[in-house]
Amino acid sequence: MSKKRVLITGAAGFLGSHLCDRFIQEDYEVIGMDNLITGSLKNIEHLFKLKDFTFYEHDVTKFVHVSGPVHYILHFASPASPIDYLKIPIQTLKVGSLGTHNLLGLAKAKNATILVASTSEIYGDPLVHPQREDYWGNVNPVGPRGVYDEAKRFQEAMTMAYHTFHGVDTRILRIFNTYGPRMRLNDGRALPAFIGQALRGEDLTVFGDGSQTRSFCYVDDLIEGIYRLLLSDYVHPVNMGNPQEITIKEFAVEILKLTGVDQKIIYKPLPKDDPAQRKPDITLARNLFGWEPKVSRSEGLKITYDYFKTLPRDAWYESEHYDFSKYIRK
Ligand code: UDP
């Protein structure tokens, strides 16, 4: 019997590349797609030699064509860090809206199940803590994060509409802060920022007084949850993340301890609309799939630090120059 085919958008990104690995492991045929604005082919380099992996360099805000059957679509293409939203706000809005529309159209045409990557950002700066799926959020549509938050809120609405109106088999996953190998050291988010600073011998920059909280989930736990959600039949939004909450200042101290460096913490202004607290309520995922994170922060941080430490030194200073053009199908 021929293998099930899965299309993964954002395949060269952090989560997308881990998903490609997982679906290859599960014996699927994987079609990766990415426009490489924020993704890096370095993340999927090891897959190019496999016959069950194909990569297309394509921007999903343009019509998406895939020949042959497609059984599953995982829509993970999007800039995902606050500094990316500031640098590429229009693309961020377009991939969550037009891109989602194209992929829902493809799912309908191919009779595929589609899972869209939504986010804890749809809760904005939450007034309810921890956040459950039935909380509607507190988002500033015209703030710096609005381009991401509103695109993802639109994405959820569009996905639900394709489910109710066209009967497309859909899944909506609300992802909370996730970390692990293959994040971009220069993507501006707290964990790669702190580890990068530690490696380069710089002081760690905490924004505000560092009392804002986040809850960090190790990537393998999330990927397991995505796999279970996709293969379930649950069409309403599901939170996934690690409910272990920590202040950003404590988090910076943990990174200093882990890396053993003697740099200081310095304080910078808090970015506008930076959520004061964030922690998922994962009761729903627990009840539906028996899912919960297994990797502790100390284990996950160690694996992640080891990954960054062993990157070529110039990667700590950001630029990556690899020529993968021969592997790409335009
Ligand atoms: N942050 C920080 N220093 C940095 C980068 C981020 O203190 O160099 C803070 C940021 O203001 C936020 C938290 O760390 O309160 C998590 O930020 P991140 O960008 O990782 O993700 P967010 O959850 O805000 O989308």
Coordinates of C-alpha atoms and ligand atoms in Angstrom, one line a residue:
M1 CA 0.0 0.0 0.0
S2 CA 1.3 3.5 -0.8
K3 CA 2.3 5.8 2.0
K4 CA 0.2 8.6 3.3
R5 CA 1.3 12.0 2.0
V6 CA 1.6 15.0 4.3
L7 CA 2.3 18.6 3.2
I8 CA 4.2 20.6 5.9
T9 CA 4.4 24.3 5.4
G10 CA 7.1 26.2 7.2
A11 CA 9.1 23.0 6.7
A12 CA 12.5 24.7 7.1
G13 CA 11.5 26.5 10.3
F14 CA 11.9 25.4 13.9
L15 CA 8.7 23.5 14.4
G16 CA 8.2 22.6 10.7
S17 CA 11.5 20.8 10.5
H18 CA 10.9 18.8 13.6
L19 CA 7.5 17.8 12.2
C20 CA 9.2 16.7 9.0
D21 CA 11.5 14.4 11.0
R22 CA 8.6 13.0 13.0
F23 CA 6.4 12.2 9.9
I24 CA 9.4 10.6 8.1
Q25 CA 10.0 8.5 11.2
E26 CA 6.3 7.5 11.1
D27 CA 6.8 6.3 7.5
Y28 CA 4.8 9.1 5.7
E29 CA 5.8 10.7 2.5
V30 CA 6.6 14.3 3.4
I31 CA 6.3 17.3 1.1
G32 CA 8.0 20.3 2.7
M33 CA 7.2 23.8 1.6
D34 CA 8.8 27.1 2.7
N35 CA 9.6 30.5 1.2
L36 CA 12.8 30.7 3.4
I37 CA 12.1 34.2 4.7
T38 CA 12.7 33.0 8.3
G39 CA 13.4 29.3 7.8
S40 CA 16.7 27.8 7.0
L41 CA 17.5 24.8 4.8
K42 CA 20.1 23.8 7.3
N43 CA 17.2 22.5 9.5
I44 CA 16.2 19.9 6.8
E45 CA 19.5 19.3 5.1
H46 CA 19.6 15.8 6.5
L47 CA 16.3 14.9 4.8
F48 CA 17.2 15.9 1.2
K49 CA 18.7 12.5 0.5
L50 CA 15.6 10.6 1.5
K51 CA 13.2 9.4 -1.3
D52 CA 10.2 10.1 0.9
F53 CA 11.1 13.8 1.3
T54 CA 10.5 16.5 -1.3
F55 CA 11.0 20.2 -0.8
Y56 CA 9.4 23.1 -2.6
E57 CA 10.5 26.7 -2.2
H58 CA 7.1 28.4 -2.4
D59 CA 5.3 31.3 -0.7
V60 CA 1.9 29.9 0.4
T61 CA 0.2 33.2 0.1
K62 CA 0.3 32.5 -3.6
F63 CA -1.8 29.6 -5.1
V64 CA -0.5 26.3 -3.7
H65 CA -0.3 23.4 -6.2
V66 CA 0.6 19.9 -5.2
S67 CA 0.2 17.1 -7.7
G68 CA -1.1 13.7 -6.6
P69 CA -2.9 12.8 -3.3
V70 CA -2.4 14.7 -0.1
H71 CA -3.9 13.1 3.0
Y72 CA -2.7 15.6 5.7
I73 CA -1.7 19.3 5.7
L74 CA 0.2 20.9 8.6
H75 CA 0.2 24.7 8.2
F76 CA 3.2 25.9 10.2
A77 CA 4.5 28.7 7.8
S78 CA 4.6 32.0 9.6
P79 CA 7.1 34.4 11.2
A80 CA 6.8 33.6 14.9
S81 CA 8.9 36.0 16.9
P82 CA 8.0 39.6 17.9
I83 CA 11.0 41.1 16.1
D84 CA 10.0 39.3 12.9
Y85 CA 6.5 40.8 13.1
L86 CA 8.1 44.3 13.2
K87 CA 10.4 43.5 10.3
I88 CA 7.9 41.8 8.1
P89 CA 4.4 42.8 9.3
I90 CA 2.6 42.4 5.9
Q91 CA 4.0 39.0 5.2
T92 CA 3.0 37.9 8.7
L93 CA -0.6 39.1 8.1
K94 CA -0.7 37.5 4.7
V95 CA 0.6 34.0 5.6
G96 CA -1.9 33.7 8.4
S97 CA -4.8 34.9 6.3
L98 CA -4.2 34.4 2.5
G99 CA -1.9 31.4 3.2
T100 CA -4.4 29.7 5.4
H101 CA -7.1 30.3 2.8
N102 CA -5.0 28.7 0.1
L103 CA -4.2 25.7 2.3
L104 CA -7.8 25.2 3.3
G105 CA -8.7 25.3 -0.4
L106 CA -6.1 22.6 -1.0
A107 CA -7.4 20.5 1.9
K108 CA -10.9 20.8 0.4
A109 CA -9.8 19.9 -3.1
K110 CA -7.7 16.9 -1.9
N111 CA -10.1 15.8 0.8
A112 CA -7.2 16.2 3.3
T113 CA -7.2 16.7 7.0
I114 CA -5.6 20.1 7.9
L115 CA -4.1 21.2 11.1
V116 CA -3.3 24.9 11.5
A117 CA -0.7 26.2 13.9
S118 CA -2.5 28.8 16.1
T119 CA -0.9 30.4 19.1
S120 CA -1.3 31.6 22.7
E121 CA -1.0 35.1 21.2
I122 CA -4.6 34.9 20.3
Y123 CA -5.2 35.4 24.1
G124 CA -3.2 38.7 23.8
D125 CA -2.3 40.2 27.2
P126 CA -4.6 37.8 29.0
L127 CA -7.0 38.9 31.8
V128 CA -7.7 35.3 32.7
H129 CA -4.9 33.1 34.1
P130 CA -4.1 30.3 33.3
Q131 CA -5.6 30.5 29.8
R132 CA -8.3 28.0 28.8
E133 CA -9.6 27.4 25.3
D134 CA -12.9 29.1 26.2
Y135 CA -11.2 32.4 27.0
W136 CA -11.6 34.9 24.1
G137 CA -8.5 37.0 24.8
N138 CA -7.4 40.6 25.1
V139 CA -5.6 41.6 21.9
N140 CA -4.7 45.1 20.7
P141 CA -5.3 44.8 16.9
V142 CA -3.2 47.8 16.0
G143 CA -0.2 47.2 18.4
P144 CA 3.1 45.7 17.2
R145 CA 1.9 42.2 17.8
G146 CA -1.5 42.8 16.2
V147 CA -0.2 41.6 12.8
Y148 CA 0.5 38.1 14.2
D149 CA -2.3 37.9 16.7
E150 CA -5.0 39.0 14.4
A151 CA -3.8 36.9 11.5
K152 CA -3.9 33.9 13.8
R153 CA -7.4 34.8 15.0
F154 CA -8.5 35.2 11.4
Q155 CA -6.9 31.8 10.7
E156 CA -9.0 30.2 13.4
A157 CA -12.2 31.7 12.1
M158 CA -11.4 30.8 8.5
T159 CA -10.5 27.2 9.5
M160 CA -13.7 26.8 11.5
A161 CA -15.7 28.2 8.6
Y162 CA -14.2 25.7 6.2
H163 CA -15.1 23.0 8.6
T164 CA -18.7 24.1 9.2
F165 CA -19.5 25.3 5.6
H166 CA -17.4 22.9 3.5
G167 CA -17.1 20.0 5.9
V168 CA -13.3 20.1 5.7
D169 CA -11.7 17.9 8.5
T170 CA -9.8 20.6 10.5
R171 CA -7.7 20.9 13.7
I172 CA -6.7 24.1 15.5
L173 CA -3.7 24.0 17.8
R174 CA -2.9 26.9 20.1
I175 CA 0.8 26.7 20.8
F176 CA 2.4 28.3 23.8
N177 CA 6.1 29.2 24.1
T178 CA 8.1 26.3 22.8
Y179 CA 11.9 25.9 22.6
G180 CA 14.6 23.5 21.5
P181 CA 17.3 22.9 18.9
R182 CA 16.9 24.7 15.5
M183 CA 15.5 28.0 16.9
R184 CA 17.3 30.9 15.3
L185 CA 19.8 32.3 17.7
N186 CA 19.0 35.8 16.3
D187 CA 15.2 35.5 16.3
G188 CA 15.0 37.9 19.3
R189 CA 13.0 35.5 21.6
A190 CA 14.0 35.2 25.2
L191 CA 15.6 31.7 25.1
P192 CA 17.8 32.1 22.0
A193 CA 18.6 35.7 22.9
F194 CA 19.9 34.7 26.4
I195 CA 21.8 31.6 25.2
G196 CA 23.3 33.6 22.3
Q197 CA 24.4 36.4 24.7
A198 CA 25.9 33.8 27.1
L199 CA 27.8 32.2 24.3
R200 CA 29.1 35.5 22.9
G201 CA 30.1 36.8 26.4
E202 CA 27.5 39.6 26.4
D203 CA 25.2 40.6 29.3
L204 CA 21.7 39.1 29.3
T205 CA 19.0 41.6 28.3
V206 CA 15.9 41.2 30.4
F207 CA 13.0 43.5 29.2
G208 CA 11.1 45.4 31.8
D209 CA 11.7 44.3 35.4
G210 CA 11.6 40.6 34.3
S211 CA 8.4 39.9 36.4
Q212 CA 6.4 38.9 33.3
T213 CA 5.9 35.2 33.1
R214 CA 6.0 32.6 30.4
S215 CA 5.8 28.8 30.4
F216 CA 8.3 27.0 28.1
C217 CA 7.6 23.7 26.4
Y218 CA 10.3 21.5 25.0
V219 CA 9.9 20.9 21.3
D220 CA 9.6 17.0 21.4
D221 CA 6.7 17.2 23.8
L222 CA 4.9 19.6 21.5
I223 CA 5.6 17.4 18.4
E224 CA 4.1 14.4 20.2
G225 CA 1.0 16.5 21.0
I226 CA 0.6 17.7 17.4
Y227 CA 0.8 14.1 16.2
R228 CA -1.9 13.0 18.6
L229 CA -4.2 16.0 17.7
L230 CA -3.9 15.4 14.0
L231 CA -4.9 11.8 14.3
S232 CA -7.8 12.5 16.6
D233 CA -11.1 13.8 15.4
Y234 CA -11.3 17.0 17.6
V235 CA -12.0 20.1 15.6
H236 CA -12.2 22.8 18.3
P237 CA -9.1 24.7 19.4
V238 CA -6.7 22.9 21.8
N239 CA -3.9 24.4 23.9
M240 CA -0.5 22.8 24.0
G241 CA 2.4 24.0 26.1
N242 CA 4.1 23.3 29.4
P243 CA 2.2 24.7 32.4
Q244 CA 5.4 25.2 34.4
E245 CA 5.4 29.0 34.7
I246 CA 8.5 31.1 35.4
T247 CA 9.3 34.8 35.4
I248 CA 11.7 36.0 32.7
K249 CA 14.1 37.2 35.3
E250 CA 14.3 33.7 36.9
F251 CA 14.6 32.3 33.4
A252 CA 17.7 34.5 32.7
V253 CA 19.2 33.3 36.0
E254 CA 18.6 29.7 35.0
I255 CA 20.4 30.3 31.7
L256 CA 23.4 32.0 33.5
K257 CA 23.6 28.9 35.8
L258 CA 23.3 26.5 33.0
T259 CA 26.0 28.1 30.9
G260 CA 28.3 28.8 33.8
V261 CA 29.2 32.3 32.6
D262 CA 29.7 35.2 34.9
Q263 CA 27.9 37.9 32.9
K264 CA 25.3 40.1 34.4
I265 CA 21.6 40.7 33.7
I266 CA 20.9 44.1 32.3
Y267 CA 17.4 45.6 32.0
K268 CA 16.0 47.1 28.8
P269 CA 12.6 48.8 28.2
L270 CA 9.6 46.4 28.0
P271 CA 8.3 46.2 24.4
K272 CA 4.8 47.6 23.9
D273 CA 1.9 45.1 24.6
D274 CA 4.3 42.5 26.0
P275 CA 2.0 40.1 27.8
A276 CA 2.4 40.2 31.6
Q277 CA 1.7 36.5 32.2
R278 CA 1.1 33.4 30.2
K279 CA 0.4 29.8 31.2
P280 CA -1.6 27.2 29.4
D281 CA -4.4 25.3 31.0
I282 CA -3.9 21.9 29.3
T283 CA -6.8 20.0 30.9
L284 CA -8.4 19.6 27.5
A285 CA -5.4 18.0 25.8
R286 CA -4.8 15.8 28.8
N287 CA -8.5 14.6 28.8
L288 CA -8.6 14.1 25.0
F289 CA -5.3 12.5 24.3
G290 CA -3.7 11.8 27.7
W291 CA -1.0 14.3 26.5
E292 CA 1.2 16.3 28.8
P293 CA 4.8 17.5 28.6
K294 CA 7.4 15.0 29.9
V295 CA 10.6 16.9 29.5
S296 CA 11.6 19.1 32.4
R297 CA 12.9 22.6 31.8
S298 CA 16.3 21.7 33.1
E299 CA 16.6 18.7 30.8
G300 CA 15.2 20.6 27.8
L301 CA 17.5 23.6 28.4
K302 CA 20.5 21.4 28.6
I303 CA 19.8 19.7 25.3
T304 CA 19.1 23.1 23.7
Y305 CA 22.3 24.7 25.1
D306 CA 24.4 21.8 23.9
Y307 CA 22.9 22.2 20.4
F308 CA 23.8 25.9 20.2
K309 CA 27.2 25.4 21.7
T310 CA 28.2 22.9 19.0
L311 CA 27.1 25.1 16.1
P312 CA 29.9 26.6 14.1
R313 CA 31.2 29.7 16.0
D314 CA 30.1 32.1 13.2
A315 CA 26.5 31.0 13.7
W316 CA 26.6 32.5 17.2
Y317 CA 27.3 35.8 15.4
E318 CA 24.3 35.0 13.1
S319 CA 25.0 34.8 9.4
E320 CA 24.6 31.4 7.7
H321 CA 25.8 31.0 4.1
Y322 CA 24.9 27.6 2.7
D323 CA 24.1 26.9 -0.9
F324 CA 21.2 24.4 -1.1
S325 CA 19.9 25.7 -4.4
K326 CA 20.3 22.3 -6.2
Y327 CA 17.9 20.6 -3.8
I328 CA 15.0 23.1 -4.2
R329 CA 12.1 22.7 -6.6
K330 CA 10.8 26.1 -7.6
Ligands
UDP1 N1 12.5 39.0 26.6 C1 13.6 39.5 27.4 N2 14.8 39.7 26.8 C2 15.1 39.3 25.5 C3 14.0 38.8 24.7 C4 12.8 38.6 25.3 O1 13.4 39.9 28.5 O2 16.2 39.5 25.0 C5 11.2 38.9 27.2 C6 10.1 39.5 26.4 O3 9.9 40.8 26.6 C7 8.9 38.6 26.9 C8 9.5 37.3 27.3 O4 10.9 37.5 27.4 O5 8.4 39.2 28.1 C9 9.3 36.2 26.2 O6 9.6 36.8 25.0 P1 9.6 36.0 23.6 O7 10.0 37.0 22.6 O8 10.5 34.8 23.8 O9 8.2 35.5 23.4 P2 6.7 36.0 23.6 O10 6.2 35.1 24.6 O11 6.8 37.4 24.2 O12 6.1 36.0 22.3

